[in-house]
Coordinates of C-alpha atoms and ligand atoms in Angstrom, one line a residue:
X1 CA -6.3 -19.8 -11.8
X2 CA -4.4 -17.0 -13.9
X3 CA -4.7 -13.9 -12.8
X4 CA -2.8 -9.8 -13.2
X5 CA -2.5 -8.2 -9.4
X6 CA -0.9 -4.9 -10.4
X7 CA 0.2 -2.8 -6.9
X8 CA 0.2 1.4 -8.1
X9 CA 2.0 3.6 -6.1
X10 CA 5.9 5.0 -5.0
X11 CA 8.7 3.1 -4.6
X12 CA 11.8 5.1 -3.0
X13 CA 15.4 4.4 -2.0
X14 CA 15.8 3.8 1.7
X15 CA 19.0 4.2 3.4
X16 CA 18.6 2.7 6.6
X17 CA 22.1 3.5 9.2
X18 CA 24.6 0.7 9.2
X19 CA 27.2 2.3 12.2
X20 CA 28.2 5.6 12.5
X21 CA 27.8 7.1 9.0
X22 CA 27.3 4.4 6.6
X23 CA 23.9 3.4 5.8
X24 CA 22.4 0.1 3.7
X25 CA 20.5 1.2 0.4
X26 CA 17.2 -0.2 0.3
X27 CA 13.9 -0.3 -1.3
X28 CA 10.6 0.5 0.1
X29 CA 7.2 2.6 1.0
X30 CA 4.0 1.0 0.8
X31 CA 2.3 0.1 -2.3
X32 CA 5.8 -1.7 -3.0
X33 CA 5.7 -3.4 0.0
X34 CA 2.1 -5.0 -0.4
X35 CA 3.3 -6.0 -4.0
X36 CA 6.5 -7.6 -2.6
X37 CA 4.3 -9.8 -0.2
X38 CA 1.8 -10.6 -2.8
X39 CA 4.1 -11.8 -5.0
X40 CA 4.8 -14.5 -2.3
X41 CA 1.3 -15.3 -1.1
X42 CA -0.4 -15.6 -4.9
X43 CA 0.2 -18.4 -6.6
X44 CA 3.1 -18.4 -9.5
X45 CA -0.1 -18.3 -11.8
X46 CA -0.5 -15.1 -11.3
X47 CA 1.8 -11.6 -12.4
X48 CA 2.3 -9.2 -9.9
X49 CA 2.8 -6.1 -11.4
X50 CA 3.8 -2.2 -10.0
X51 CA 3.0 0.7 -11.7
X52 CA 5.1 4.1 -10.8
X53 CA 7.2 6.5 -12.1
X54 CA 11.2 6.9 -12.0
X55 CA 13.7 8.0 -13.9
X56 CA 16.2 7.0 -16.4
X57 CA 18.8 7.2 -14.3
X58 CA 21.4 4.6 -12.8
X59 CA 19.5 4.7 -9.2
X60 CA 15.8 4.3 -10.9
X61 CA 17.3 1.2 -12.9
X62 CA 18.5 -0.3 -9.6
X63 CA 15.2 0.2 -8.4
X64 CA 13.4 -1.8 -11.4
X65 CA 15.9 -4.5 -11.2
X66 CA 15.1 -5.1 -7.1
X67 CA 11.5 -5.1 -8.3
X68 CA 12.4 -7.5 -11.5
X69 CA 14.4 -9.8 -8.7
X70 CA 12.0 -10.1 -6.3
X71 CA 9.2 -11.5 -9.6
X72 CA 7.6 -8.5 -9.7
X73 CA 6.5 -7.4 -13.3
X74 CA 7.2 -3.6 -14.1
X75 CA 7.1 -4.0 -17.7
X76 CA 4.6 -1.0 -17.9
X77 CA 6.5 1.5 -15.6
X78 CA 7.0 4.8 -16.6
X79 CA 10.3 5.7 -17.3
X80 CA 10.6 10.6 -17.3
X81 CA 14.2 11.7 -18.6
X82 CA 14.0 14.4 -15.7
X83 CA 13.0 14.0 -12.8
X84 CA 14.4 10.0 -9.9
X85 CA 13.6 8.7 -7.5
X86 CA 12.7 9.4 -4.0
X87 CA 14.6 8.9 -1.1
X88 CA 14.5 8.5 3.0
X89 CA 17.0 8.3 5.1
X90 CA 16.4 6.5 8.8
X91 CA 18.2 7.3 11.3
X92 CA 18.9 6.9 15.6
X93 CA 19.1 8.4 18.3
X94 CA 18.8 6.7 21.8
X95 CA 17.1 3.9 19.9
X96 CA 14.4 5.6 18.1
X97 CA 13.9 6.0 14.7
X98 CA 13.5 9.1 12.9
X99 CA 13.2 9.6 9.2
X100 CA 14.0 12.4 7.0
X101 CA 12.8 12.7 3.1
X102 CA 13.2 13.6 -0.5
X103 CA 10.0 13.4 -2.1
X104 CA 8.8 16.2 -3.3
X105 CA 10.2 16.4 -6.7
X106 CA 10.0 12.1 -7.1
X107 CA 9.3 10.9 -10.3
X108 CA 6.8 8.8 -8.8
X109 CA 4.3 12.3 -8.3
X110 CA 3.6 12.1 -12.1
X111 CA 2.7 8.6 -11.8
X112 CA -0.3 9.5 -13.2
X113 CA 1.2 12.7 -15.8
X114 CA 0.6 9.9 -19.0
X115 CA -3.0 9.1 -19.2
X116 CA -2.6 6.6 -22.1
X117 CA 0.0 4.6 -20.0
X118 CA -1.7 4.6 -17.2
X119 CA -5.1 3.0 -18.9
X120 CA -3.1 0.7 -20.8
X121 CA -0.8 -0.3 -17.1
X122 CA -4.7 -0.3 -15.5
X123 CA -6.7 -2.0 -18.2
X124 CA -6.6 -5.5 -18.0
X125 CA -5.4 -6.3 -14.4
X126 CA -7.4 -8.2 -12.2
X127 CA -7.2 -5.9 -9.1
X128 CA -5.4 -2.4 -9.1
X129 CA -4.0 -1.9 -5.5
X130 CA -3.2 1.7 -4.5
X131 CA -3.6 3.8 -1.3
X132 CA -3.7 7.4 0.2
X133 CA -0.2 7.6 -0.5
X134 CA -0.5 7.3 -3.5
X135 CA -3.2 9.8 -4.0
X136 CA -1.4 12.1 -1.8
X137 CA 1.5 12.3 -3.8
X138 CA -0.3 13.4 -7.1
X139 CA -1.1 16.8 -8.3
X140 CA -5.0 17.6 -8.1
X141 CA -5.3 17.2 -11.8
X142 CA -3.4 14.1 -12.2
X143 CA -6.1 12.1 -9.1
X144 CA -8.7 13.1 -11.2
X145 CA -7.1 11.6 -14.3
X146 CA -6.0 8.2 -11.4
X147 CA -9.9 8.0 -11.0
X148 CA -11.4 8.4 -14.2
X149 CA -8.7 5.6 -15.3
X150 CA -10.0 3.4 -12.0
X151 CA -13.5 4.2 -13.7
X152 CA -12.3 3.1 -16.8
X153 CA -10.4 -0.2 -16.1
X154 CA -13.8 -1.0 -13.2
X155 CA -16.2 -1.2 -16.3
X156 CA -13.6 -3.5 -18.3
X157 CA -14.0 -5.4 -15.3
X158 CA -11.0 -4.4 -12.8
X159 CA -11.8 -5.4 -9.0
X160 CA -10.1 -2.5 -7.0
X161 CA -8.8 -2.3 -3.4
X162 CA -7.3 0.7 -1.3
X163 CA -5.8 1.2 2.1
X164 CA -5.9 5.0 3.1
X165 CA -2.3 5.3 4.8
X166 CA -3.9 8.3 6.1
X167 CA -0.3 10.7 6.1
X168 CA -1.8 14.4 6.9
X169 CA 1.9 15.9 6.2
X170 CA 1.9 14.8 2.3
X171 CA -1.5 16.3 1.9
X172 CA -2.4 19.4 0.8
X173 CA -4.3 19.9 3.6
X174 CA -6.4 17.4 6.4
X175 CA -10.0 18.7 4.5
X176 CA -8.9 18.0 0.6
X177 CA -6.7 14.1 2.5
X178 CA -10.6 13.2 3.6
X179 CA -12.5 14.5 0.1
X180 CA -10.0 12.5 -1.6
X181 CA -9.8 9.3 0.8
X182 CA -14.4 9.5 0.6
X183 CA -14.0 9.5 -2.9
X184 CA -11.5 7.0 -3.9
X185 CA -13.8 4.5 -1.4
X186 CA -16.5 5.0 -3.1
X187 CA -14.6 3.5 -6.6
X188 CA -13.3 0.4 -4.6
X189 CA -14.3 -3.1 -4.0
X190 CA -12.4 -3.6 -1.2
X191 CA -11.3 -0.5 1.7
X192 CA -8.5 -1.8 3.4
X193 CA -8.4 1.0 6.7
X194 CA -6.0 0.5 9.9
X195 CA -8.1 2.2 12.9
X196 CA -5.6 4.1 14.7
X197 CA -5.6 6.4 11.5
X198 CA -9.1 6.5 11.0
X199 CA -9.7 7.6 14.9
X200 CA -6.5 9.9 14.7
X201 CA -8.0 11.9 11.3
X202 CA -11.5 10.7 11.0
X203 CA -12.3 10.8 14.6
X204 CA -14.3 7.2 14.5
X205 CA -15.1 6.2 18.2
X206 CA -14.6 2.4 16.7
X207 CA -13.8 0.6 13.9
X208 CA -17.4 -0.5 13.3
X209 CA -18.0 3.3 13.0
X210 CA -15.1 3.3 10.1
X211 CA -16.5 0.5 8.4
X212 CA -19.7 1.9 8.5
X213 CA -18.0 5.1 6.8
X214 CA -16.6 3.4 4.4
X215 CA -19.8 1.4 3.2
X216 CA -21.4 5.1 2.9
X217 CA -18.8 6.7 0.8
X218 CA -20.1 3.5 -1.5
X219 CA -17.0 1.0 -1.1
X220 CA -18.1 -3.2 -1.7
X221 CA -16.2 -4.6 1.6
X222 CA -14.1 -2.7 4.5
X223 CA -11.8 -4.5 6.4
X224 CA -10.9 -2.7 9.2
X225 CA -7.5 -3.4 11.1
X226 CA -6.9 -2.6 14.5
X227 CA -3.5 -3.8 15.6
X228 CA -3.7 -7.0 18.1
X229 CA -7.8 -6.3 18.3
X230 CA -10.5 -7.7 15.8
X231 CA -10.8 -7.5 12.3
X232 CA -14.2 -6.3 11.0
X233 CA -15.2 -7.2 7.4
X234 CA -18.2 -5.5 7.0
X235 CA -20.7 -5.6 3.5
X236 CA -23.2 -3.6 3.3
X237 CA -25.8 -6.2 5.2
X238 CA -23.5 -8.7 7.1
X239 CA -20.3 -7.9 9.3
X240 CA -18.1 -10.3 11.0
X241 CA -15.1 -10.0 14.0
X242 CA -11.9 -12.2 13.5
X243 CA -9.6 -12.1 16.3
X244 CA -6.2 -12.3 15.2
X245 CA -3.5 -14.3 16.7
X246 CA -1.8 -13.0 19.9
X247 CA 1.9 -12.2 19.1
X248 CA 4.6 -11.6 21.7
X249 CA 8.0 -10.4 20.7
X250 CA 6.6 -7.2 18.7
X251 CA 9.7 -5.7 17.5
X252 CA 8.9 -3.6 14.8
X253 CA 4.9 -2.6 13.2
X254 CA 6.3 -1.5 9.8
X255 CA 4.3 -2.9 7.0
X256 CA 2.2 -4.7 9.5
X257 CA -0.8 -3.3 7.5
X258 CA 1.0 -3.3 4.9
X259 CA 1.7 -7.1 5.0
X260 CA -1.7 -7.8 6.4
X261 CA -3.4 -6.8 2.6
X262 CA -0.9 -8.4 1.1
X263 CA -2.0 -11.8 2.3
X264 CA -6.1 -11.3 2.8
X265 CA -6.0 -10.2 -0.9
X266 CA -3.6 -13.4 -1.9
X267 CA -6.0 -15.7 -0.3
X268 CA -9.2 -13.6 -0.9
X269 CA -8.4 -13.3 -4.8
X270 CA -8.0 -16.9 -5.3
X271 CA -10.8 -18.7 -2.2
X272 CA -13.1 -15.6 -2.1
X273 CA -13.4 -17.1 1.9
X274 CA -13.3 -13.7 4.2
X275 CA -11.9 -15.9 7.1
X276 CA -9.2 -17.8 5.6
X277 CA -8.1 -13.9 4.2
X278 CA -8.2 -12.3 7.4
X279 CA -6.5 -15.5 9.4
X280 CA -3.6 -15.4 6.5
X281 CA -3.2 -12.0 6.4
X282 CA -3.4 -11.9 10.4
X283 CA -0.5 -14.8 10.5
X284 CA 1.7 -13.1 7.7
X285 CA 1.3 -9.5 9.8
X286 CA 2.2 -11.2 13.2
X287 CA 5.2 -12.5 11.5
X288 CA 6.3 -9.6 10.2
X289 CA 6.4 -7.4 13.6
X290 CA 8.3 -10.2 14.9
X291 CA 11.2 -8.9 12.7
X292 CA 13.6 -5.2 11.7
X293 CA 11.9 -3.6 8.5
X294 CA 9.6 -3.4 6.1
X295 CA 10.4 -6.6 3.7
X296 CA 10.6 -9.4 5.9
X297 CA 12.1 -13.3 3.6
X298 CA 10.1 -14.9 6.4
X299 CA 8.4 -17.8 4.2
X300 CA 10.0 -20.7 5.4
X301 CA 8.6 -19.7 8.5
X302 CA 5.4 -17.8 8.0
Ligands
AMP1 P1 -2.5 -2.7 11.9 O1 -2.2 -1.9 10.7 O2 -1.8 -1.7 13.0 O3 -3.3 -1.9 12.5 O4 -2.2 -3.8 12.0 C1 -2.2 -4.6 10.6 C2 -2.6 -6.1 11.4 O5 -1.2 -6.8 12.2 C3 -3.4 -6.1 12.3 O6 -5.3 -6.8 11.9 C4 -3.0 -7.5 12.9 O7 -3.3 -8.5 12.0 C5 -1.2 -7.5 13.2 N1 -1.0 -7.1 14.5 C6 -0.7 -6.0 14.0 N2 0.0 -5.5 15.6 C7 -0.4 -7.3 16.7 C8 -0.2 -7.0 17.4 N3 0.7 -6.1 18.4 N4 -0.3 -8.6 18.2 C9 -0.8 -8.8 16.8 N5 -1.3 -8.5 15.3 C10 -0.8 -7.7 15.7

């Protein structure tokens, strides 16, 4: 069975330290991470696309080349004359990583500024995947354009999946974040939160409370990740809990949730089997967190 998986969001330039004052350039971002893993998890008959906005400069071109080389379709990406891509730098001090961002004027913030192009990209996708970060970076009017376009794509048959990925610093306020994330959940077939975020920013006392809250908002199914604890899969009349296999040597949890989502969706879109989908998500995330970095090419030993 063929299909199209389309992730929507922001890919950034990553500058990662390689020594005293030297950095290696790479590309990363939550939805990009999920698209990158989804490409590896989905059958070759599926197209994995990414929708964002970039500039027309050299580094934007390098980003698109990286995506193409990863097997990701970027034919719909919006290219803007007057912007370039966002960037973040990782710095190390006494073994601790800190991040500095240059993204407030990034091209990706304009990804919903051309509704016709957004609509063309979303229409025809079988699964549209986005996150709370996708929403956070949009101006308010463009967020509404994005929601309207999602509604139309759903009417045309697309399924939608959303990771709230709550990052209050990217939003105008925590209240606006909670309201927009709740509205987005109501437009989604699948909501895939990480309980740690939901506890911190919605005050949920358990993963079941998070699942109930997103179901009440209108989500079709909620998959609550919770680090090494059980994954809860809830639909209005049905709830299951699955225990991920223990991981002894956790090195770096970057992209645990992003990779889980990709492998879960890769399995779910092809088999529809929830238990097998959680197992695939937990297996990939469990491997990713035993390596450094967001994009771990672990498919030989996954
Ligand atoms: P999180 O977004 O941190 O809740 O993690 C996403 C998924 O990664 C979880 O549902 C687990 O499948 C996996 N995971 C994260 N941390 C651990 C851990 N310490 N041990 C085993 N699996 C983990």
